[in-house]
GROMACS .gro file of C-alpha atoms in nm:
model
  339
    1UNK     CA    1  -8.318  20.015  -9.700
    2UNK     CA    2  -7.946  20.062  -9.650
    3UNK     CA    3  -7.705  20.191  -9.932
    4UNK     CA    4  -7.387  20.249  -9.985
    5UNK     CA    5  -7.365  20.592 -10.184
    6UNK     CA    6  -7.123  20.756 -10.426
    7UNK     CA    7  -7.152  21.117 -10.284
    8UNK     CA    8  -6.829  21.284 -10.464
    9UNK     CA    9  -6.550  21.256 -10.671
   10UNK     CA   10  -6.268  21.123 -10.559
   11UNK     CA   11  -6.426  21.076 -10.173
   12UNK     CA   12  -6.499  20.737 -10.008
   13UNK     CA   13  -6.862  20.588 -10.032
   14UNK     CA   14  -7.137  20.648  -9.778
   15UNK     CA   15  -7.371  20.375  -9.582
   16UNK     CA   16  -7.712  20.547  -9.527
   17UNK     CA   17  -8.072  20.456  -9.567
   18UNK     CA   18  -8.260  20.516  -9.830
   19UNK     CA   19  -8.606  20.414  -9.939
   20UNK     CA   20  -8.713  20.107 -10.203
   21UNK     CA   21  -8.667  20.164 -10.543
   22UNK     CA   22  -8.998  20.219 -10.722
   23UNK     CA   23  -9.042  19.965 -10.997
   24UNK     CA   24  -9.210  20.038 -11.331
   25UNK     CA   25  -9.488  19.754 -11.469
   26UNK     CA   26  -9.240  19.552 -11.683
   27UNK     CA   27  -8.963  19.561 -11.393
   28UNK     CA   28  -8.873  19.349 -11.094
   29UNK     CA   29  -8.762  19.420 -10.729
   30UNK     CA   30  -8.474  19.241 -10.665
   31UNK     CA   31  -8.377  19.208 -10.286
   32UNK     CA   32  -7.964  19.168 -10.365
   33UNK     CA   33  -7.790  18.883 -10.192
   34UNK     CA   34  -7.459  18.888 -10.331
   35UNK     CA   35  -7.258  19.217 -10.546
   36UNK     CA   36  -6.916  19.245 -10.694
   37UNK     CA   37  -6.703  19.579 -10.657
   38UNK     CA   38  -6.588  19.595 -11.023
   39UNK     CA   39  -6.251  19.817 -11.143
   40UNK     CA   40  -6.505  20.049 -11.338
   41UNK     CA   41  -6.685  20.153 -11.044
   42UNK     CA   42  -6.335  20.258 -10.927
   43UNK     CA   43  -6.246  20.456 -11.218
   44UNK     CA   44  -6.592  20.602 -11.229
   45UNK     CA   45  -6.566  20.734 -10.851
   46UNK     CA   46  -6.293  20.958 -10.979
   47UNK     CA   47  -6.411  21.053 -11.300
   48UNK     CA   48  -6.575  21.425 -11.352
   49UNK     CA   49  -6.877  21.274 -11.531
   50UNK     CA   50  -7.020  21.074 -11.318
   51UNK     CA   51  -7.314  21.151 -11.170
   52UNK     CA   52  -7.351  21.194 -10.760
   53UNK     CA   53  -7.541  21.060 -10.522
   54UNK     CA   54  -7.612  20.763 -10.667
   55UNK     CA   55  -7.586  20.375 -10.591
   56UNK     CA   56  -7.285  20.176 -10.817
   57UNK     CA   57  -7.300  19.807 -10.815
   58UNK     CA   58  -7.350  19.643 -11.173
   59UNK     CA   59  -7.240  19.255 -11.107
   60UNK     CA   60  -7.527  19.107 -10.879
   61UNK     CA   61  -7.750  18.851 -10.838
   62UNK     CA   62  -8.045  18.843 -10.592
   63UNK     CA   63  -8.391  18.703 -10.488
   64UNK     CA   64  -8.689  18.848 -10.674
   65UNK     CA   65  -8.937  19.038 -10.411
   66UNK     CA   66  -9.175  19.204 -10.636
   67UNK     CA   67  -9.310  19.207 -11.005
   68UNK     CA   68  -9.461  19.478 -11.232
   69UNK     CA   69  -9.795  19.445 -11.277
   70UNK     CA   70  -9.715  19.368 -11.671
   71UNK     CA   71  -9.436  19.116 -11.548
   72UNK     CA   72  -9.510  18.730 -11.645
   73UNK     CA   73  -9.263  18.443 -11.594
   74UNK     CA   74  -9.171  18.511 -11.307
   75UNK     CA   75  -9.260  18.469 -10.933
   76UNK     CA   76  -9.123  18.665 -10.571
   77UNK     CA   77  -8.888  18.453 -10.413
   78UNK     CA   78  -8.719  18.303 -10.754
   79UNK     CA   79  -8.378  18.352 -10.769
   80UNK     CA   80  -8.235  18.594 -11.063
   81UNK     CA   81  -7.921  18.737 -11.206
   82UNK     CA   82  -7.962  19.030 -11.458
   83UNK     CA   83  -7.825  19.233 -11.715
   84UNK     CA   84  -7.627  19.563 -11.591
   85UNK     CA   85  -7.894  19.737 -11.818
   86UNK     CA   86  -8.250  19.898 -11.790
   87UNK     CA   87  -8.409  19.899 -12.117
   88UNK     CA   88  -8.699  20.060 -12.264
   89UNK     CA   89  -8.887  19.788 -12.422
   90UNK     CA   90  -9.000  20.026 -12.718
   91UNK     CA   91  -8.723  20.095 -12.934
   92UNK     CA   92  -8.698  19.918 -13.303
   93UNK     CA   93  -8.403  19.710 -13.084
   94UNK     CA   94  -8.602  19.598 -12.778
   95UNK     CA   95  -8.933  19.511 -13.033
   96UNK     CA   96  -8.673  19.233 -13.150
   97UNK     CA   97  -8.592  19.173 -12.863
   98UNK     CA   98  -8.211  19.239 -12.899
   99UNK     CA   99  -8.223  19.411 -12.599
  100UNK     CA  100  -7.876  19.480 -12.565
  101UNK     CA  101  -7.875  19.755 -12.836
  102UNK     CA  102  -8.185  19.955 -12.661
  103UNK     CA  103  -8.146  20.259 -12.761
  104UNK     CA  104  -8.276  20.399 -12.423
  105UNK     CA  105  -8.088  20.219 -12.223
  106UNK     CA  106  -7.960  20.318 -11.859
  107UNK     CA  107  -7.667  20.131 -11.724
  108UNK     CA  108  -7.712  20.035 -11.387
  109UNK     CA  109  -7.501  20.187 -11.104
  110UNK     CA  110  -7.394  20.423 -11.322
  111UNK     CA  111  -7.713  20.648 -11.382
  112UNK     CA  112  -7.904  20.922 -11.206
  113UNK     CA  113  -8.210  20.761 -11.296
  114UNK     CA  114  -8.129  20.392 -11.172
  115UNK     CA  115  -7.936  20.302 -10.848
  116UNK     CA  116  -7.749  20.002 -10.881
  117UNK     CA  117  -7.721  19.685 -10.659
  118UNK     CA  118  -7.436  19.808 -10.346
  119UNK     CA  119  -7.778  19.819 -10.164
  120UNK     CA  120  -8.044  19.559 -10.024
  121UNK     CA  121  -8.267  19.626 -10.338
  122UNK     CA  122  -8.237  19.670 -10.661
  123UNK     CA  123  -8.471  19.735 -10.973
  124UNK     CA  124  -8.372  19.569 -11.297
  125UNK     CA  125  -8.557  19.488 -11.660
  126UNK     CA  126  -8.762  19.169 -11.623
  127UNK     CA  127  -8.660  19.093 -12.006
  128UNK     CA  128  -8.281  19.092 -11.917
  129UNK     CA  129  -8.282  18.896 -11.641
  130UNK     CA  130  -8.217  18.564 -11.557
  131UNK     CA  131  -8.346  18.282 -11.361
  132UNK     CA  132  -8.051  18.104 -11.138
  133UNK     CA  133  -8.002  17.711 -11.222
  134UNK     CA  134  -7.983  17.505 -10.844
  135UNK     CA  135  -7.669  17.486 -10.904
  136UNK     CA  136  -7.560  17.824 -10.941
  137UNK     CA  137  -7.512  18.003 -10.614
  138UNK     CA  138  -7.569  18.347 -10.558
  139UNK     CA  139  -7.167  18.467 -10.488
  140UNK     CA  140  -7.115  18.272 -10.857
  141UNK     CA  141  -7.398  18.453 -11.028
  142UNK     CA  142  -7.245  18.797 -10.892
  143UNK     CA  143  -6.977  18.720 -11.138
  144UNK     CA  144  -7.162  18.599 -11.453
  145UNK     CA  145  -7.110  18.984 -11.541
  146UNK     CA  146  -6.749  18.976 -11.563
  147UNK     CA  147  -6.757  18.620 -11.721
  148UNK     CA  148  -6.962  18.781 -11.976
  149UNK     CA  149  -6.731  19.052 -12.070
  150UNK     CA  150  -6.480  18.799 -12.113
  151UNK     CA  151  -6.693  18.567 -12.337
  152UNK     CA  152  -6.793  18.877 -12.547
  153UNK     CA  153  -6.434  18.930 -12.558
  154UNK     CA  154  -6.327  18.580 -12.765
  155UNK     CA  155  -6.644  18.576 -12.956
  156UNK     CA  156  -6.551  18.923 -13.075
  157UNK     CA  157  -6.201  18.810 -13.146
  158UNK     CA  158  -6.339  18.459 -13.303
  159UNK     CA  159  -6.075  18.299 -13.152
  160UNK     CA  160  -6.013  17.937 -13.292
  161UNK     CA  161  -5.821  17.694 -13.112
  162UNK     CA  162  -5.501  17.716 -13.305
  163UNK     CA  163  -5.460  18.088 -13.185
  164UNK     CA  164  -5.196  18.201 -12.957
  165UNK     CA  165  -5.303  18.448 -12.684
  166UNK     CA  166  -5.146  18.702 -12.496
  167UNK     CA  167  -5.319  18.871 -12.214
  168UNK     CA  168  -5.237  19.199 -12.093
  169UNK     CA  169  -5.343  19.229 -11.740
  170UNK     CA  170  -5.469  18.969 -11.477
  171UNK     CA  171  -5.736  19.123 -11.313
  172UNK     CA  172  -6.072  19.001 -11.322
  173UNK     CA  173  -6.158  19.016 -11.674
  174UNK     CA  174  -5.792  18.901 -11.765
  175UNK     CA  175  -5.811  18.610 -11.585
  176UNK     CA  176  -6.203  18.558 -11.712
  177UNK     CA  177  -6.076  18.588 -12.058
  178UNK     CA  178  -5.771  18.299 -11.940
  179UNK     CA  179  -6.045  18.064 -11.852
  180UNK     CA  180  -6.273  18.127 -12.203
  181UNK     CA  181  -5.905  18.068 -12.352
  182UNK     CA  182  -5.860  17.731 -12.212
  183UNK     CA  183  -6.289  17.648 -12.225
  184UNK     CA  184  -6.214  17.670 -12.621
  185UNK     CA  185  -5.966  17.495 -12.661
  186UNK     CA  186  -5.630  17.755 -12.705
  187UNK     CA  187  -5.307  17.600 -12.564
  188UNK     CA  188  -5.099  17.881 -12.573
  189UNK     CA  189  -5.242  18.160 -12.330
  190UNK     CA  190  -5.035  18.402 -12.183
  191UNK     CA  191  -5.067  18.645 -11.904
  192UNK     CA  192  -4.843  18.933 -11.844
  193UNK     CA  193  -4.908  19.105 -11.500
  194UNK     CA  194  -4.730  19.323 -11.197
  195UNK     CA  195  -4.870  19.163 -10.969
  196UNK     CA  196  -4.764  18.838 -10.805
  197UNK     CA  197  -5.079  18.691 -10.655
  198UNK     CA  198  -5.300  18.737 -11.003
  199UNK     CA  199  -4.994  18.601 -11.176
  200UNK     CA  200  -5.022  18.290 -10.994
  201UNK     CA  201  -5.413  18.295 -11.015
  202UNK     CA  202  -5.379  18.318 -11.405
  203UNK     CA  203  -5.216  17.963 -11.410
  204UNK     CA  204  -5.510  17.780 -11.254
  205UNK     CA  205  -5.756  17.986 -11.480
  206UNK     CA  206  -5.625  17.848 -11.792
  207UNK     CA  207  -5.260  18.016 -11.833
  208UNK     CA  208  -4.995  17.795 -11.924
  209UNK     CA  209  -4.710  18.121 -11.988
  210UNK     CA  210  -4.635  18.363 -11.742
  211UNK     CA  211  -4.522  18.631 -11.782
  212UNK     CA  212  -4.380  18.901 -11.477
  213UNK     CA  213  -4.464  19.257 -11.612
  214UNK     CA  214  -4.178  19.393 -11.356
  215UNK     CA  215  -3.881  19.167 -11.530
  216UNK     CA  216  -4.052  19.180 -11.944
  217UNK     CA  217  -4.058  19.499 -12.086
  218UNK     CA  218  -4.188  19.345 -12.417
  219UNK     CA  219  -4.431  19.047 -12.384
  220UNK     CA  220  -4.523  18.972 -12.685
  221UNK     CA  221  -4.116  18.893 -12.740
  222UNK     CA  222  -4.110  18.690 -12.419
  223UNK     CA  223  -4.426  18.476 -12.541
  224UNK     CA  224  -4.255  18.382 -12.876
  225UNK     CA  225  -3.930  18.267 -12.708
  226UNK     CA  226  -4.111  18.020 -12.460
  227UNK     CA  227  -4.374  17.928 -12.691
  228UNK     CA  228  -4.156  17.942 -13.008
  229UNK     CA  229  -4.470  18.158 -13.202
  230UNK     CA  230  -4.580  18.533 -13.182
  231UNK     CA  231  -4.924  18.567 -13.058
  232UNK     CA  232  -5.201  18.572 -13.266
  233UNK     CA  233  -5.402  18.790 -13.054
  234UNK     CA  234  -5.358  19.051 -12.817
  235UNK     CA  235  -5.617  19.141 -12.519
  236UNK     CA  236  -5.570  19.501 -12.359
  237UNK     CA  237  -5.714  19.443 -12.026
  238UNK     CA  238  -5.581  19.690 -11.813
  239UNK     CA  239  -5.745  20.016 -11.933
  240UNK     CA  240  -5.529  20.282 -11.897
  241UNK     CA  241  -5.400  20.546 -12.130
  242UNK     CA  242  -5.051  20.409 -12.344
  243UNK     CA  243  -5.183  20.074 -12.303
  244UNK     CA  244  -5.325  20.027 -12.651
  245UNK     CA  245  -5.017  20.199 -12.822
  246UNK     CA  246  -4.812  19.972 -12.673
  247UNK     CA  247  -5.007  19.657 -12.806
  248UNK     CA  248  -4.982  19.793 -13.137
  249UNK     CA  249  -4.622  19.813 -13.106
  250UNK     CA  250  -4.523  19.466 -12.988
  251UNK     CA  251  -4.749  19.312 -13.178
  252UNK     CA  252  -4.668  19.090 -13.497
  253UNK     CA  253  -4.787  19.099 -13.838
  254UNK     CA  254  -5.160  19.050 -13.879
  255UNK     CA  255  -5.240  19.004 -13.551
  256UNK     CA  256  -5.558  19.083 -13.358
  257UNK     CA  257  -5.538  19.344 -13.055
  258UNK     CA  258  -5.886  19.324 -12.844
  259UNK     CA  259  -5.937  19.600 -12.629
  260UNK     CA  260  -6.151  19.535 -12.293
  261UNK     CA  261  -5.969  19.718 -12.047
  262UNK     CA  262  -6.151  20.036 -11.966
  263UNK     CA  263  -5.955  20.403 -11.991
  264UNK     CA  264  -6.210  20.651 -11.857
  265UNK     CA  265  -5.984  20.921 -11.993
  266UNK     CA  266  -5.845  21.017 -12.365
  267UNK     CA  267  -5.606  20.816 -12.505
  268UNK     CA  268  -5.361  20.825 -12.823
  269UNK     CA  269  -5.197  20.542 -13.065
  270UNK     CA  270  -5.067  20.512 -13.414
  271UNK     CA  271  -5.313  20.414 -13.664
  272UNK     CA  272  -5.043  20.435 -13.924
  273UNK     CA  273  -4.837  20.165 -13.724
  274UNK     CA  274  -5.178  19.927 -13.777
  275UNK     CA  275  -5.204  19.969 -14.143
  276UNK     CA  276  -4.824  19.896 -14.216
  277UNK     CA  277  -4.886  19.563 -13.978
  278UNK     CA  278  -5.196  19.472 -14.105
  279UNK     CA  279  -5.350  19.466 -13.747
  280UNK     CA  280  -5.705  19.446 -13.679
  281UNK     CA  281  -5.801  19.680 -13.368
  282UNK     CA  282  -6.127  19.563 -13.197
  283UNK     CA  283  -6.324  19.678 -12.878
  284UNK     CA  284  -6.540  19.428 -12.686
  285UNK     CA  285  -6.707  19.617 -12.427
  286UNK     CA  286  -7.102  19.490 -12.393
  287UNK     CA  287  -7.227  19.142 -12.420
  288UNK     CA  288  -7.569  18.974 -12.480
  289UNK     CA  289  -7.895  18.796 -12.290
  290UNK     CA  290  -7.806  18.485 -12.469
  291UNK     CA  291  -7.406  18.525 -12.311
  292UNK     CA  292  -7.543  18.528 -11.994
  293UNK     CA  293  -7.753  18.229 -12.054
  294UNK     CA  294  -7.487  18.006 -12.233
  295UNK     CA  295  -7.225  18.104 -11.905
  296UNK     CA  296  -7.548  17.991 -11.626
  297UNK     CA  297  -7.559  17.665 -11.841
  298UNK     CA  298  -7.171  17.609 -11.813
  299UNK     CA  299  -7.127  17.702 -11.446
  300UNK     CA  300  -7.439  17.457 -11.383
  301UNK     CA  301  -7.194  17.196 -11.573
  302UNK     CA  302  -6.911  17.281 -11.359
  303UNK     CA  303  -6.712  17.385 -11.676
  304UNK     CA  304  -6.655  17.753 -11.578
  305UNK     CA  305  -6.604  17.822 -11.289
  306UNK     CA  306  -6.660  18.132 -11.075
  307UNK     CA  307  -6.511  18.069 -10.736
  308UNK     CA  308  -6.124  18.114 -10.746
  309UNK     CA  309  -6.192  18.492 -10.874
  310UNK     CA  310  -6.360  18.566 -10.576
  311UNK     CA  311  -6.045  18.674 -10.307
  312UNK     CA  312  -6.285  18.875 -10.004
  313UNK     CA  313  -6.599  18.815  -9.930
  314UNK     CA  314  -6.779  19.130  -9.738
  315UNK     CA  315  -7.087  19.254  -9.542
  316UNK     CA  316  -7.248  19.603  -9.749
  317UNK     CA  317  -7.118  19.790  -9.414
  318UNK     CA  318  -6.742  19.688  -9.516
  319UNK     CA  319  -6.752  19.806  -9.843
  320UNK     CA  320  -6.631  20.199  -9.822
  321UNK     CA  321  -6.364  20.097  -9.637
  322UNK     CA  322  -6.243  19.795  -9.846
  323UNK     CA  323  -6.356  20.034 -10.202
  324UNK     CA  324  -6.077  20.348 -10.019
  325UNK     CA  325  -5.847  19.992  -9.992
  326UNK     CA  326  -5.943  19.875 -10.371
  327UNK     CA  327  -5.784  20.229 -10.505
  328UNK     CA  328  -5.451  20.070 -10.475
  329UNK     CA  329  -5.531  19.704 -10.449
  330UNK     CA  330  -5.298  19.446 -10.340
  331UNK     CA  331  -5.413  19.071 -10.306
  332UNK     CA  332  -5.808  19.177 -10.410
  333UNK     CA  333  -5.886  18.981 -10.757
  334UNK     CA  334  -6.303  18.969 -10.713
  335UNK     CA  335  -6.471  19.127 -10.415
  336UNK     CA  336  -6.817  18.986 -10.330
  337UNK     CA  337  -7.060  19.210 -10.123
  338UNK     CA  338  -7.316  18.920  -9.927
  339UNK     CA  339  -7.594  19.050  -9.831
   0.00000   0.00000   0.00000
């Protein structure tokens, strides 16, 4: 099958050929039909850790084309999206079927011993995946993932509609966490950004402040003078080292910072500066079966929506080129590999 491989730090991917994955009995083959290049697999291609010669690709959706021989539910050519997790099926978690906190876990794309889905198949967990509703197409599904880690983001946050949000960073999970935002009811959601074209993107996924990271040094000020209110929550959605410092510093008394924004690398703040505001300081990384399932039901609905994230739309033979052009992105929100 052909791949795109991550060969070496820091050097662009490969397109080669390399054979099926080998499925275990309580696995399915997926054959991939549509893949988004997420900002992690960025930061992981330059980060010392990660481990070589192996597939990325973690947001995908695809056409099942085999089953493990312990495998029910499920039939080849049903349409699937699943978790960016293998599990074990053994641990105390995955006997209760909270399969999310496997202890055994491999992350997809992001393990030697798993390849992920920037490739024409893909092996996945049959109990964390998901069958596709007819109305769910398979470029949508490729960004349920990224629509989960914003849902997991509010839940953790448990926003209520009289909150006041300010969101720190407009790329895709930004601008997913905009939309859950508006889904629930907030009307004051702010995005602060660099970058013109996600600016204006955040508007028609649920922002109604905007706020041009070049011009506002402090955001959180900006926000209370337009909507006349401090925000009641923070999200970190950028990922880089300062960033979370710098929420803790402009934010008010007793508010709620939510970190989703991944920094690969060590960071500092101030924990002093939280206890003397009262702040509470909460990551949101990971999400849950049932997130995935509640987000297929909506998009069925036509109440989230997938589609204005999406900003290229490329064949697998593209993507090392466009991933070298993703290192310092310019108008790319959500890139969808079809396959």
């Amino acid at each position: 099958m052909k791949a795109v491989v991550f060969k070496e730090v820091g050097q662009p991917l490969v397109l080669e050929e390399r054979p099926e994955p080998e499925i275990r009995a309580d696995e399915l083959l997926v054959r991939v039909k549509a893949v988004g290049v997420c900002g992690s697999d960025l930061h992981a291609s330059e980060a010392s850790w990660t481990p070589t010669d192996i597939v990325m690709g973690h947001e995908f959706s695809g056409e099942v084309a085999a089953l493990g021989d312990q495998v029910t539910g499920w039939s080849v050519g049903d349409r699937a999206v699943p978790l960016a997790k293998l599990v074990c099926g053994e641990c105390p978690s995955c006997r209760r079927e909270n399969y999310s906190d496997c202890e055994n876990s491999d992350l997809i794309g992001f393990s030697s011993n798993v390849d992920g889905a920037y490739a024409e198949y893909a092996r996945v967990s049959a109990a964390t995946a998901l069958r596709l509703p007819d109305g769910v197409g398979y470029m949508d599904a490729a960004v349920v993932e990224p629509l989960a880690v914003g849902y997991s983001t509010v839940r953790k946050a448990e926003l209520k509609m009289s909150d006041s949000v300010l969101i720190i960073g407009a790329g895709p999970i930004g601008l997913c966490v905009a939309q859950w935002c508006k889904h629930f009811g907030v009307t004051d959601i702010a995005v602060s950004e660099l970058n013109a074209s996600r600016l204006s993107l955040a508007e028609e996924m649920g922002a109604n402040i905007l706020i041009d990271g070049n011009d506002v040094d402090d955001p959180a000020a900006e926000f209370e003078r337009i909507a006349g209110r401090a925000p009641s929550v923070i999200v970190e959605a950028v990922g880089v080292p300062g960033m979370i410092q710098r929420c803790i510093e402009i934010a008010s008394n007793n508010a709620r910072i939510v970190v989703v924004g991944v920094c690969f690398g060590y960071d500092r703040f101030q924990p002093m500066l939280c206890f003397e505001k009262r702040l509470q300081l909460i990551f949101a990384a990971g999400y849950r079966v049932e997130d995935f399932a509640e987000i297929l039901k909506l998009m069925d609905q036509g109440r989230i929506v997938a589609k204005p994230l999406v900003s290229h739309r490329i064949s697998l033979e593209e993507l090392p080129e466009m991933f070298e052009t993703m290192r310092k992105p310019t108008d790319q929100i959500k890139v969808i590999v079809e396959l």
